[in-house]
Amino acid sequence: MVALVTRRMNASATFGAVVLLGMLAMTARNATDPDLWWHLRTGQWIVENGRIPHSDIFSFTRAGHPWISHEWLSEVIFYELWKHGGAAALIIFSAVVTTLGLWILFLRCPGAKHWAAAAAVFGALAAAPAWGTRPQMFTFTLASLLLFLVERSERRPKLLFLIPPLFLLWLNLHAGFAVGAALLLAYVFGLTIEVATGNTPWRDARPMIFRIAPLLIACFAVIPLNPSGFQLYFYPFQTLQSSGMRRFISEWHSPDFHDALYRSLLLIFLLVIVVVASHRSRPQWRVLLPLLLTGVAALDAARHIPIFVLLAMPVIAAALPVGGHVTHPSPRISGMRPILNVAVLLLLSIFATARWLSLIHSQDVRVAELFPVKAADVLISGDYPRNLFVYYDWGGYAIWKLYPEYRVFIDGRADVYGDDLMRDSLKTVIALGTGWREILANWKVEAMLFPPSCPVAQALTLDPTWRTAYADSKAILLVRQPAQVEKLAITLVPSPEGHKREKMFPRALQNLRN
């Protein structure tokens, strides 16, 4: 009997290790997220100055404007990792954090372990577009832990006392802490619906409701315990209301199911519909309501897919077969099993390590493919105008490489710049919309760094008031030539909106002279 229990424990531990190693390899990514760079620079600034910035320090368009640095702790962690371990530390750390969230998801999935593992891995595939070195990964893992604590607290209520400290950590890592509050509220409302519909007796639901209600109050009470204070109460709602982010930032767009990246997500939605429609495996409202909430959020914006996965996969796993007839292996196979287990674990360890080493080795190549590395070196070694209009996806990289000598027009901190400036940058200037020259003149833009294929870069290479200071296949650096501006102004032909141009151009010309 003891031997049988020992074998089962060993088999369970081996299977868990296999799942864990597979996830560690699966979630690893190069440290190339466009926002990573300004996160690193912010973390460096905090470490070196010993305080949190409350106004913009990186741009010339929003210099001194209020900035809620809600990810300050993530940024300090990222910078310290980079400082002591370079990109390798960031790659491994982000894989470990993401894997921890998936591991907790695996533990939450009911039924046979192989089905739980399959559900967790398939959920990881659906959420894969969101993986990377970014503070959002903390939200994924902490949301996974929150759901684990709430579900286990139905049998062990003392686990709920861990949630307020978790919230305190969460709200200093990422503004996604609001997801946690929403999940708790949905859980309570779901329990209330169960009572109202007669599915759960009040005497059974009352303890959980009365425990979570004060818990929610405690979570809301700790929100001001961050460098931005009470402002963090409103920040998540302000972010969700930003039309600029929803229009111009891809992860805020709805998932495109024509794209192969989102096919696994589509299948998850179909499976959830089948499960919910089934009377045999239909989840309770305390599960169904958070599932519906996160499902709508995932359809609204791709960045919410990982949170939806945390709710959907346990529901799908609960509907899968529990297991079949267990056949006992022959004594010879049983004797070989420890050797086979060790071999499998060794091979997976080698695979995960090789995956990490491959990503670390290719890090510089990937950065050069995605960002203007050589052009940044030219700017560092040269004497160019300090107000630099950089392509949106390169703004964070420019901050990391060029601050404090240069200031950017715009970067990935969409909440700092607002909808108007994002529209001016991403729609008007880059796409040569109406008034793009006036925007450059009014902001005194004297240097621009863009991909050569960008419409505004092509237009300015033909403009005699601008010169090409550097160009390669990745980027072109254009610098304004003020001496030729007055000559161009004299030859301008009035347009149908001549009166408006006569009023605007002298002001722009005066800005350029200054």
Short mmCIF file of C-alpha atoms in Angstrom, two decimals:
data_model
loop_
_atom_site.label_atom_id
_atom_site.label_comp_id
_atom_site.label_asym_id
_atom_site.label_seq_id
_atom_site.Cartn_x
_atom_site.Cartn_y
_atom_site.Cartn_z
CA MET A 1 0.00 0.00 0.00
CA VAL A 2 2.79 2.39 0.98
CA ALA A 3 4.64 1.56 -2.21
CA LEU A 4 1.52 2.31 -4.30
CA VAL A 5 1.02 5.68 -2.62
CA THR A 6 4.69 6.50 -3.08
CA ARG A 7 4.54 5.61 -6.78
CA ARG A 8 1.48 7.81 -7.25
CA MET A 9 3.14 10.71 -5.46
CA ASN A 10 6.26 10.30 -7.56
CA ALA A 11 4.18 10.13 -10.74
CA SER A 12 2.25 13.25 -9.72
CA ALA A 13 5.46 15.14 -8.91
CA THR A 14 7.04 14.07 -12.19
CA PHE A 15 3.99 15.12 -14.17
CA GLY A 16 3.92 18.49 -12.40
CA ALA A 17 7.60 19.03 -13.15
CA VAL A 18 7.03 18.19 -16.81
CA VAL A 19 4.21 20.76 -17.02
CA LEU A 20 6.30 23.37 -15.21
CA LEU A 21 9.35 22.94 -17.43
CA GLY A 22 7.22 23.03 -20.55
CA MET A 23 5.61 26.29 -19.47
CA LEU A 24 8.97 27.86 -18.63
CA ALA A 25 10.10 27.21 -22.19
CA MET A 26 6.77 28.21 -23.71
CA THR A 27 6.44 31.61 -22.03
CA ALA A 28 10.00 32.85 -22.65
CA ARG A 29 10.25 35.85 -24.97
CA ASN A 30 12.93 38.31 -26.07
CA ALA A 31 12.98 41.54 -24.07
CA THR A 32 11.78 43.70 -26.96
CA ASP A 33 8.43 45.15 -25.89
CA PRO A 34 8.33 48.77 -27.16
CA ASP A 35 7.40 50.06 -23.69
CA LEU A 36 10.12 48.11 -21.89
CA TRP A 37 12.70 50.81 -22.63
CA TRP A 38 10.94 53.72 -20.96
CA HIS A 39 10.12 51.40 -18.06
CA LEU A 40 13.85 50.73 -17.69
CA ARG A 41 14.72 54.43 -17.87
CA THR A 42 12.01 55.28 -15.32
CA GLY A 43 13.30 52.58 -12.98
CA GLN A 44 16.83 53.95 -13.36
CA TRP A 45 15.61 57.49 -12.64
CA ILE A 46 13.79 56.32 -9.48
CA VAL A 47 16.81 54.38 -8.22
CA GLU A 48 19.25 57.22 -8.89
CA ASN A 49 17.02 60.00 -7.54
CA GLY A 50 15.40 58.12 -4.67
CA ARG A 51 11.88 59.34 -5.49
CA ILE A 52 8.96 58.71 -7.85
CA PRO A 53 8.36 61.15 -10.76
CA HIS A 54 4.95 62.83 -10.64
CA SER A 55 5.35 64.88 -13.82
CA ASP A 56 6.69 64.08 -17.26
CA ILE A 57 10.47 64.23 -17.60
CA PHE A 58 11.03 62.52 -20.95
CA SER A 59 9.20 64.58 -23.60
CA PHE A 60 9.24 68.18 -24.79
CA THR A 61 5.51 68.15 -25.59
CA ARG A 62 4.31 67.26 -22.08
CA ALA A 63 7.28 68.35 -19.96
CA GLY A 64 6.09 69.10 -16.44
CA HIS A 65 2.58 67.75 -17.00
CA PRO A 66 1.18 65.38 -14.33
CA TRP A 67 2.17 61.74 -14.74
CA ILE A 68 0.77 58.91 -12.63
CA SER A 69 3.65 56.46 -12.46
CA HIS A 70 1.46 53.51 -11.46
CA GLU A 71 4.05 50.91 -12.50
CA TRP A 72 6.93 52.33 -10.46
CA LEU A 73 7.70 49.13 -8.54
CA SER A 74 7.72 47.04 -11.73
CA GLU A 75 10.09 49.56 -13.27
CA VAL A 76 12.49 49.42 -10.35
CA ILE A 77 12.46 45.60 -10.50
CA PHE A 78 13.09 45.63 -14.25
CA TYR A 79 15.94 48.10 -13.96
CA GLU A 80 17.65 46.21 -11.13
CA LEU A 81 17.38 43.00 -13.12
CA TRP A 82 18.85 44.72 -16.20
CA LYS A 83 21.56 46.37 -14.14
CA HIS A 84 22.77 43.12 -12.58
CA GLY A 85 21.85 40.55 -15.24
CA GLY A 86 21.16 42.37 -18.49
CA ALA A 87 18.56 41.13 -20.96
CA ALA A 88 19.11 37.54 -19.80
CA ALA A 89 17.73 38.35 -16.35
CA LEU A 90 14.66 40.04 -17.85
CA ILE A 91 13.96 37.14 -20.21
CA ILE A 92 14.18 34.53 -17.46
CA PHE A 93 12.31 36.62 -14.88
CA SER A 94 9.38 37.35 -17.19
CA ALA A 95 9.14 33.65 -18.10
CA VAL A 96 9.12 32.68 -14.41
CA VAL A 97 6.42 35.24 -13.51
CA THR A 98 4.18 34.21 -16.40
CA THR A 99 4.74 30.51 -15.69
CA LEU A 100 3.77 31.03 -12.06
CA GLY A 101 0.42 32.42 -13.18
CA LEU A 102 -0.09 29.47 -15.53
CA TRP A 103 0.97 27.00 -12.83
CA ILE A 104 -1.66 28.38 -10.49
CA LEU A 105 -4.17 28.05 -13.36
CA PHE A 106 -3.13 24.40 -13.72
CA LEU A 107 -3.76 23.84 -10.00
CA ARG A 108 -7.19 25.47 -10.29
CA CYS A 109 -8.32 23.26 -13.18
CA PRO A 110 -10.41 20.35 -11.79
CA GLY A 111 -10.41 16.77 -12.97
CA ALA A 112 -7.62 14.56 -14.19
CA LYS A 113 -4.17 16.14 -14.17
CA HIS A 114 -3.54 15.49 -17.84
CA TRP A 115 -6.73 17.37 -18.76
CA ALA A 116 -5.81 20.18 -16.37
CA ALA A 117 -2.39 20.42 -18.01
CA ALA A 118 -3.93 20.42 -21.49
CA ALA A 119 -6.33 23.20 -20.48
CA ALA A 120 -3.56 25.34 -18.99
CA VAL A 121 -1.30 24.89 -22.01
CA PHE A 122 -4.10 25.64 -24.46
CA GLY A 123 -4.97 28.74 -22.44
CA ALA A 124 -1.33 29.78 -22.63
CA LEU A 125 -1.47 29.49 -26.43
CA ALA A 126 -4.54 31.73 -26.56
CA ALA A 127 -2.89 34.35 -24.36
CA ALA A 128 0.52 34.09 -26.05
CA PRO A 129 0.28 37.44 -27.94
CA ALA A 130 0.32 39.22 -24.56
CA TRP A 131 3.42 37.51 -23.13
CA GLY A 132 6.60 39.53 -22.76
CA THR A 133 8.70 41.62 -20.40
CA ARG A 134 6.02 44.04 -19.26
CA PRO A 135 4.29 44.98 -15.99
CA GLN A 136 1.06 43.48 -17.28
CA MET A 137 2.50 40.05 -16.51
CA PHE A 138 2.32 40.87 -12.80
CA THR A 139 -1.40 41.51 -13.21
CA PHE A 140 -1.85 38.13 -14.91
CA THR A 141 -0.08 36.22 -12.15
CA LEU A 142 -1.63 38.14 -9.26
CA ALA A 143 -5.11 37.74 -10.78
CA SER A 144 -4.43 34.01 -11.04
CA LEU A 145 -3.38 33.93 -7.38
CA LEU A 146 -6.44 35.97 -6.35
CA LEU A 147 -8.80 33.49 -8.02
CA PHE A 148 -6.97 30.61 -6.36
CA LEU A 149 -7.34 32.19 -2.90
CA VAL A 150 -11.04 32.97 -3.39
CA GLU A 151 -11.86 29.46 -4.59
CA ARG A 152 -9.86 27.73 -1.86
CA SER A 153 -11.28 30.05 0.80
CA GLU A 154 -14.67 28.32 0.48
CA ARG A 155 -13.04 25.50 2.48
CA ARG A 156 -10.25 27.49 4.16
CA PRO A 157 -11.62 31.00 4.94
CA LYS A 158 -8.36 32.22 6.49
CA LEU A 159 -6.81 32.39 3.01
CA LEU A 160 -8.86 35.54 2.39
CA PHE A 161 -6.61 37.45 4.80
CA LEU A 162 -3.86 37.20 2.18
CA ILE A 163 -5.83 39.27 -0.34
CA PRO A 164 -5.36 42.81 1.11
CA PRO A 165 -1.54 42.45 1.21
CA LEU A 166 -1.72 41.05 -2.31
CA PHE A 167 -3.67 44.15 -3.38
CA LEU A 168 -1.14 46.44 -1.74
CA LEU A 169 1.65 44.82 -3.75
CA TRP A 170 -0.45 44.73 -6.92
CA LEU A 171 -1.43 48.41 -6.97
CA ASN A 172 2.24 49.42 -6.83
CA LEU A 173 3.17 47.06 -9.64
CA HIS A 174 0.45 47.79 -12.19
CA ALA A 175 -2.92 49.55 -12.47
CA GLY A 176 -4.44 46.20 -13.42
CA PHE A 177 -5.24 45.81 -9.70
CA ALA A 178 -8.67 47.14 -10.75
CA VAL A 179 -9.21 43.74 -12.42
CA GLY A 180 -8.93 42.12 -9.01
CA ALA A 181 -11.56 44.38 -7.50
CA ALA A 182 -13.88 43.71 -10.45
CA LEU A 183 -13.46 39.95 -10.06
CA LEU A 184 -14.28 40.09 -6.35
CA LEU A 185 -17.38 42.20 -7.02
CA ALA A 186 -18.52 39.82 -9.75
CA TYR A 187 -18.02 36.87 -7.40
CA VAL A 188 -20.22 38.48 -4.72
CA PHE A 189 -22.92 39.40 -7.24
CA GLY A 190 -22.78 35.88 -8.62
CA LEU A 191 -23.38 34.44 -5.15
CA THR A 192 -26.30 36.85 -4.72
CA ILE A 193 -27.85 35.64 -7.99
CA GLU A 194 -27.46 32.03 -6.84
CA VAL A 195 -29.40 32.85 -3.66
CA ALA A 196 -32.06 34.80 -5.58
CA THR A 197 -32.60 31.96 -8.06
CA GLY A 198 -32.68 29.29 -5.35
CA ASN A 199 -29.55 27.51 -6.57
CA THR A 200 -27.67 28.12 -3.33
CA PRO A 201 -29.30 28.39 0.12
CA TRP A 202 -28.74 31.68 1.92
CA ARG A 203 -27.19 29.89 4.89
CA ASP A 204 -24.45 28.55 2.58
CA ALA A 205 -23.81 31.79 0.67
CA ARG A 206 -23.99 34.16 3.65
CA PRO A 207 -20.57 33.31 5.17
CA MET A 208 -18.75 33.93 1.90
CA ILE A 209 -20.62 37.17 1.17
CA PHE A 210 -20.04 38.49 4.69
CA ARG A 211 -16.35 37.61 4.47
CA ILE A 212 -15.68 39.10 1.02
CA ALA A 213 -17.71 42.31 1.54
CA PRO A 214 -15.42 43.69 4.29
CA LEU A 215 -12.48 42.30 2.36
CA LEU A 216 -13.43 44.49 -0.62
CA ILE A 217 -13.64 47.51 1.68
CA ALA A 218 -10.15 46.72 2.98
CA CYS A 219 -8.82 46.42 -0.59
CA PHE A 220 -10.29 49.80 -1.56
CA ALA A 221 -8.90 51.31 1.64
CA VAL A 222 -5.29 50.37 0.79
CA ILE A 223 -5.39 51.89 -2.71
CA PRO A 224 -4.05 55.31 -1.58
CA LEU A 225 -0.96 53.54 -0.19
CA ASN A 226 1.03 54.29 -3.34
CA PRO A 227 3.15 57.24 -4.51
CA SER A 228 0.22 58.72 -6.48
CA GLY A 229 -2.17 58.57 -3.54
CA PHE A 230 -5.90 58.97 -4.19
CA GLN A 231 -5.35 59.57 -7.90
CA LEU A 232 -5.09 55.82 -8.39
CA TYR A 233 -8.79 55.49 -7.60
CA PHE A 234 -9.60 57.22 -10.89
CA TYR A 235 -6.69 56.23 -13.12
CA PRO A 236 -8.08 52.84 -14.35
CA PHE A 237 -11.37 54.48 -15.39
CA GLN A 238 -9.57 57.32 -17.17
CA THR A 239 -7.50 54.78 -19.08
CA LEU A 240 -10.55 52.81 -20.22
CA GLN A 241 -12.16 56.03 -21.47
CA SER A 242 -9.22 57.01 -23.68
CA SER A 243 -10.39 56.98 -27.30
CA GLY A 244 -6.84 57.58 -28.48
CA MET A 245 -5.52 54.34 -26.98
CA ARG A 246 -8.48 52.37 -28.30
CA ARG A 247 -8.00 53.78 -31.77
CA PHE A 248 -4.24 53.77 -32.23
CA ILE A 249 -2.79 51.03 -29.95
CA SER A 250 -3.19 47.51 -31.32
CA GLU A 251 -3.54 45.68 -28.00
CA TRP A 252 -6.59 47.82 -27.23
CA HIS A 253 -8.27 46.64 -30.45
CA SER A 254 -10.70 43.73 -30.53
CA PRO A 255 -9.05 40.40 -31.46
CA ASP A 256 -9.19 39.66 -35.18
CA PHE A 257 -10.27 36.05 -35.51
CA HIS A 258 -9.03 36.01 -39.11
CA ASP A 259 -5.54 36.23 -37.62
CA ALA A 260 -4.01 32.85 -36.75
CA LEU A 261 -2.85 34.28 -33.41
CA TYR A 262 -6.45 34.34 -32.19
CA ARG A 263 -7.73 31.00 -33.55
CA SER A 264 -7.13 29.25 -30.23
CA LEU A 265 -9.06 32.02 -28.46
CA LEU A 266 -11.98 31.51 -30.84
CA LEU A 267 -11.99 27.79 -29.99
CA ILE A 268 -12.00 28.63 -26.27
CA PHE A 269 -15.04 30.85 -26.73
CA LEU A 270 -16.83 28.06 -28.63
CA LEU A 271 -16.01 25.53 -25.90
CA VAL A 272 -17.22 27.91 -23.20
CA ILE A 273 -20.53 28.36 -25.05
CA VAL A 274 -20.97 24.59 -25.26
CA VAL A 275 -20.17 24.14 -21.56
CA VAL A 276 -22.49 26.93 -20.42
CA ALA A 277 -25.29 25.58 -22.63
CA SER A 278 -24.91 22.12 -21.09
CA HIS A 279 -27.06 21.42 -18.05
CA ARG A 280 -24.63 18.78 -16.81
CA SER A 281 -21.55 21.00 -16.58
CA ARG A 282 -22.99 24.51 -16.36
CA PRO A 283 -20.96 26.55 -13.82
CA GLN A 284 -22.48 28.37 -10.87
CA TRP A 285 -23.14 32.10 -11.11
CA ARG A 286 -20.19 32.91 -8.84
CA VAL A 287 -18.04 31.50 -11.70
CA LEU A 288 -20.27 32.40 -14.63
CA LEU A 289 -20.57 36.12 -13.90
CA PRO A 290 -16.79 36.79 -13.72
CA LEU A 291 -16.43 34.60 -16.83
CA LEU A 292 -18.95 36.71 -18.76
CA LEU A 293 -17.33 39.92 -17.53
CA THR A 294 -13.84 38.92 -18.64
CA GLY A 295 -15.18 37.40 -21.89
CA VAL A 296 -16.71 40.73 -22.89
CA ALA A 297 -13.46 42.48 -21.91
CA ALA A 298 -11.41 40.05 -24.06
CA LEU A 299 -13.66 40.69 -27.07
CA ASP A 300 -13.36 44.42 -26.48
CA ALA A 301 -9.54 44.53 -26.22
CA ALA A 302 -6.93 41.86 -26.89
CA ARG A 303 -4.92 42.87 -23.83
CA HIS A 304 -7.65 41.35 -21.60
CA ILE A 305 -7.37 37.86 -23.13
CA PRO A 306 -5.02 36.46 -20.43
CA ILE A 307 -7.51 37.33 -17.67
CA PHE A 308 -10.35 35.70 -19.60
CA VAL A 309 -8.20 32.57 -19.97
CA LEU A 310 -7.88 32.37 -16.17
CA LEU A 311 -11.68 32.12 -15.88
CA ALA A 312 -12.41 30.05 -18.97
CA MET A 313 -9.96 27.16 -18.72
CA PRO A 314 -11.12 25.78 -15.33
CA VAL A 315 -14.70 25.85 -16.63
CA ILE A 316 -13.69 23.90 -19.74
CA ALA A 317 -11.53 21.47 -17.72
CA ALA A 318 -14.47 20.74 -15.38
CA ALA A 319 -16.50 19.54 -18.37
CA LEU A 320 -13.81 17.18 -19.66
CA PRO A 321 -13.83 13.43 -18.88
CA VAL A 322 -12.61 12.63 -15.39
CA GLY A 323 -10.61 9.66 -16.55
CA GLY A 324 -10.89 6.15 -17.78
CA HIS A 325 -9.86 2.68 -16.75
CA VAL A 326 -6.38 2.68 -15.26
CA THR A 327 -4.14 -0.11 -16.48
CA HIS A 328 -1.27 -1.15 -14.31
CA PRO A 329 2.05 -1.46 -16.12
CA SER A 330 4.02 -4.68 -16.04
CA PRO A 331 6.67 -5.08 -13.34
CA ARG A 332 9.38 -4.58 -15.94
CA ILE A 333 7.94 -1.23 -17.05
CA SER A 334 7.36 -0.22 -13.44
CA GLY A 335 10.99 -0.89 -12.68
CA MET A 336 12.08 1.26 -15.60
CA ARG A 337 9.71 4.11 -14.76
CA PRO A 338 12.09 6.06 -12.47
CA ILE A 339 14.73 6.00 -15.21
CA LEU A 340 12.19 7.12 -17.82
CA ASN A 341 10.96 9.90 -15.54
CA VAL A 342 14.48 11.17 -15.00
CA ALA A 343 15.17 11.04 -18.73
CA VAL A 344 12.02 13.01 -19.56
CA LEU A 345 12.79 15.65 -16.94
CA LEU A 346 16.37 15.90 -18.12
CA LEU A 347 15.32 16.36 -21.75
CA LEU A 348 12.75 19.01 -20.85
CA SER A 349 15.29 20.80 -18.66
CA ILE A 350 17.72 20.85 -21.58
CA PHE A 351 14.97 22.10 -23.90
CA ALA A 352 13.94 24.91 -21.55
CA THR A 353 17.56 25.93 -20.98
CA ALA A 354 18.27 25.82 -24.72
CA ARG A 355 15.21 27.98 -25.35
CA TRP A 356 16.41 30.56 -22.84
CA LEU A 357 19.96 30.54 -24.19
CA SER A 358 18.69 30.92 -27.74
CA LEU A 359 16.62 33.96 -26.79
CA ILE A 360 19.51 35.49 -24.86
CA HIS A 361 21.87 34.92 -27.77
CA SER A 362 19.44 36.47 -30.26
CA GLN A 363 18.51 39.44 -28.07
CA ASP A 364 20.78 41.99 -29.75
CA VAL A 365 19.75 40.82 -33.21
CA ARG A 366 16.07 41.14 -32.36
CA VAL A 367 16.58 44.61 -30.90
CA ALA A 368 18.39 45.68 -34.09
CA GLU A 369 15.52 44.32 -36.18
CA LEU A 370 12.89 46.25 -34.26
CA PHE A 371 14.60 49.48 -33.17
CA PRO A 372 16.92 52.13 -34.70
CA VAL A 373 20.11 51.00 -32.96
CA LYS A 374 22.62 52.57 -35.38
CA ALA A 375 20.68 55.81 -35.71
CA ALA A 376 20.59 56.12 -31.91
CA ASP A 377 24.38 55.73 -31.83
CA VAL A 378 24.67 58.54 -34.40
CA LEU A 379 22.50 60.82 -32.25
CA ILE A 380 24.54 60.00 -29.15
CA SER A 381 27.83 60.85 -30.83
CA GLY A 382 26.58 63.89 -32.79
CA ASP A 383 25.27 67.37 -32.10
CA TYR A 384 21.67 67.45 -33.27
CA PRO A 385 18.53 69.37 -32.22
CA ARG A 386 17.37 68.15 -28.83
CA ASN A 387 13.63 68.07 -29.54
CA LEU A 388 13.25 64.80 -31.40
CA PHE A 389 10.12 63.48 -33.09
CA VAL A 390 10.55 59.69 -33.04
CA TYR A 391 8.33 57.05 -34.60
CA TYR A 392 5.76 56.02 -31.97
CA ASP A 393 7.00 52.44 -31.45
CA TRP A 394 10.56 53.78 -31.04
CA GLY A 395 9.76 56.44 -28.47
CA GLY A 396 10.54 54.25 -25.47
CA TYR A 397 13.80 53.06 -27.03
CA ALA A 398 14.81 56.68 -27.68
CA ILE A 399 14.14 57.53 -24.03
CA TRP A 400 16.31 54.63 -22.89
CA LYS A 401 19.19 55.42 -25.24
CA LEU A 402 19.06 59.22 -25.58
CA TYR A 403 17.65 60.71 -22.37
CA PRO A 404 18.55 63.21 -20.89
CA GLU A 405 20.32 64.75 -23.90
CA TYR A 406 17.22 64.39 -26.09
CA ARG A 407 13.49 64.73 -25.43
CA VAL A 408 10.86 62.91 -27.50
CA PHE A 409 7.65 64.20 -29.07
CA ILE A 410 5.66 61.12 -27.99
CA ASP A 411 6.23 57.59 -26.74
CA GLY A 412 4.22 54.65 -25.41
CA ARG A 413 2.89 56.48 -22.34
CA ALA A 414 -0.43 57.23 -24.03
CA ASP A 415 -2.02 58.34 -20.76
CA VAL A 416 0.52 61.18 -20.46
CA TYR A 417 0.01 62.60 -23.95
CA GLY A 418 -3.76 62.45 -24.26
CA ASP A 419 -5.99 61.76 -27.23
CA ASP A 420 -5.27 65.02 -29.08
CA LEU A 421 -1.51 64.62 -29.22
CA MET A 422 -1.79 60.95 -30.10
CA ARG A 423 -4.08 61.86 -32.99
CA ASP A 424 -1.70 64.62 -34.12
CA SER A 425 1.20 62.21 -34.05
CA LEU A 426 -0.21 58.89 -35.26
CA LYS A 427 -2.80 60.13 -37.73
CA THR A 428 -1.93 63.64 -38.85
CA VAL A 429 1.87 63.80 -39.03
CA ILE A 430 2.78 60.19 -39.77
CA ALA A 431 0.03 59.78 -42.38
CA LEU A 432 0.46 63.32 -43.84
CA GLY A 433 -3.00 64.44 -42.74
CA THR A 434 -4.26 67.98 -43.07
CA GLY A 435 -2.14 70.40 -41.04
CA TRP A 436 0.85 68.12 -40.46
CA ARG A 437 3.39 70.84 -41.31
CA GLU A 438 1.73 73.25 -38.90
CA ILE A 439 2.01 70.68 -36.10
CA LEU A 440 5.75 70.31 -36.69
CA ALA A 441 6.19 74.09 -36.81
CA ASN A 442 4.08 74.85 -33.74
CA TRP A 443 6.02 72.33 -31.65
CA LYS A 444 9.38 73.49 -33.05
CA VAL A 445 10.26 70.01 -34.26
CA GLU A 446 13.76 70.20 -35.72
CA ALA A 447 14.73 66.52 -35.92
CA MET A 448 12.76 63.42 -36.88
CA LEU A 449 13.63 59.73 -36.68
CA PHE A 450 11.35 57.45 -38.72
CA PRO A 451 11.38 54.30 -40.85
CA PRO A 452 12.31 55.23 -44.46
CA SER A 453 9.01 53.82 -45.70
CA CYS A 454 6.93 56.11 -43.47
CA PRO A 455 4.96 58.70 -45.54
CA VAL A 456 6.20 61.69 -43.55
CA ALA A 457 9.83 60.54 -43.94
CA GLN A 458 9.40 60.24 -47.70
CA ALA A 459 7.79 63.68 -47.90
CA LEU A 460 10.55 65.39 -45.91
CA THR A 461 13.35 63.81 -47.95
CA LEU A 462 11.94 65.80 -50.88
CA ASP A 463 11.54 68.98 -48.83
CA PRO A 464 14.45 71.44 -49.26
CA THR A 465 13.96 72.74 -45.72
CA TRP A 466 15.02 69.36 -44.34
CA ARG A 467 18.20 67.36 -44.82
CA THR A 468 19.03 63.71 -44.29
CA ALA A 469 21.58 63.50 -41.48
CA TYR A 470 21.68 59.69 -41.40
CA ALA A 471 19.94 56.86 -43.19
CA ASP A 472 20.08 53.07 -43.27
CA SER A 473 17.59 50.33 -44.09
CA LYS A 474 15.98 50.66 -40.65
CA ALA A 475 15.77 54.39 -39.97
CA ILE A 476 16.26 57.83 -41.43
CA LEU A 477 17.25 60.87 -39.37
CA LEU A 478 15.97 64.15 -40.81
CA VAL A 479 17.05 67.58 -39.53
CA ARG A 480 15.43 70.90 -40.33
CA GLN A 481 17.48 73.56 -42.13
CA PRO A 482 16.22 76.89 -40.70
CA ALA A 483 18.17 79.01 -43.22
CA GLN A 484 15.87 77.89 -46.04
CA VAL A 485 12.55 78.37 -44.26
CA GLU A 486 12.10 82.08 -45.15
CA LYS A 487 12.92 81.37 -48.80
CA LEU A 488 10.23 78.68 -48.83
CA ALA A 489 7.73 81.00 -47.14
CA ILE A 490 8.09 83.59 -49.92
CA THR A 491 7.31 81.03 -52.62
CA LEU A 492 4.27 79.53 -50.94
CA VAL A 493 1.16 79.77 -53.10
CA PRO A 494 -2.01 80.76 -51.18
CA SER A 495 -4.55 77.97 -50.87
CA PRO A 496 -8.37 78.25 -50.72
CA GLU A 497 -7.81 78.61 -46.99
CA GLY A 498 -5.38 81.43 -47.58
CA HIS A 499 -6.53 83.65 -44.75
CA LYS A 500 -6.06 80.87 -42.26
CA ARG A 501 -2.58 80.06 -43.59
CA GLU A 502 -1.57 83.76 -43.52
CA LYS A 503 -2.40 83.81 -39.84
CA MET A 504 -0.73 80.49 -38.98
CA PHE A 505 2.48 80.62 -41.02
CA PRO A 506 4.03 83.78 -39.53
CA ARG A 507 3.63 82.27 -36.08
CA ALA A 508 5.23 79.00 -37.21
CA LEU A 509 8.03 80.97 -38.92
CA GLN A 510 8.64 82.94 -35.74
CA ASN A 511 8.78 79.64 -33.78
CA LEU A 512 11.43 78.35 -36.16
CA ARG A 513 13.50 81.55 -35.83
CA ASN A 514 13.39 81.18 -32.05
#
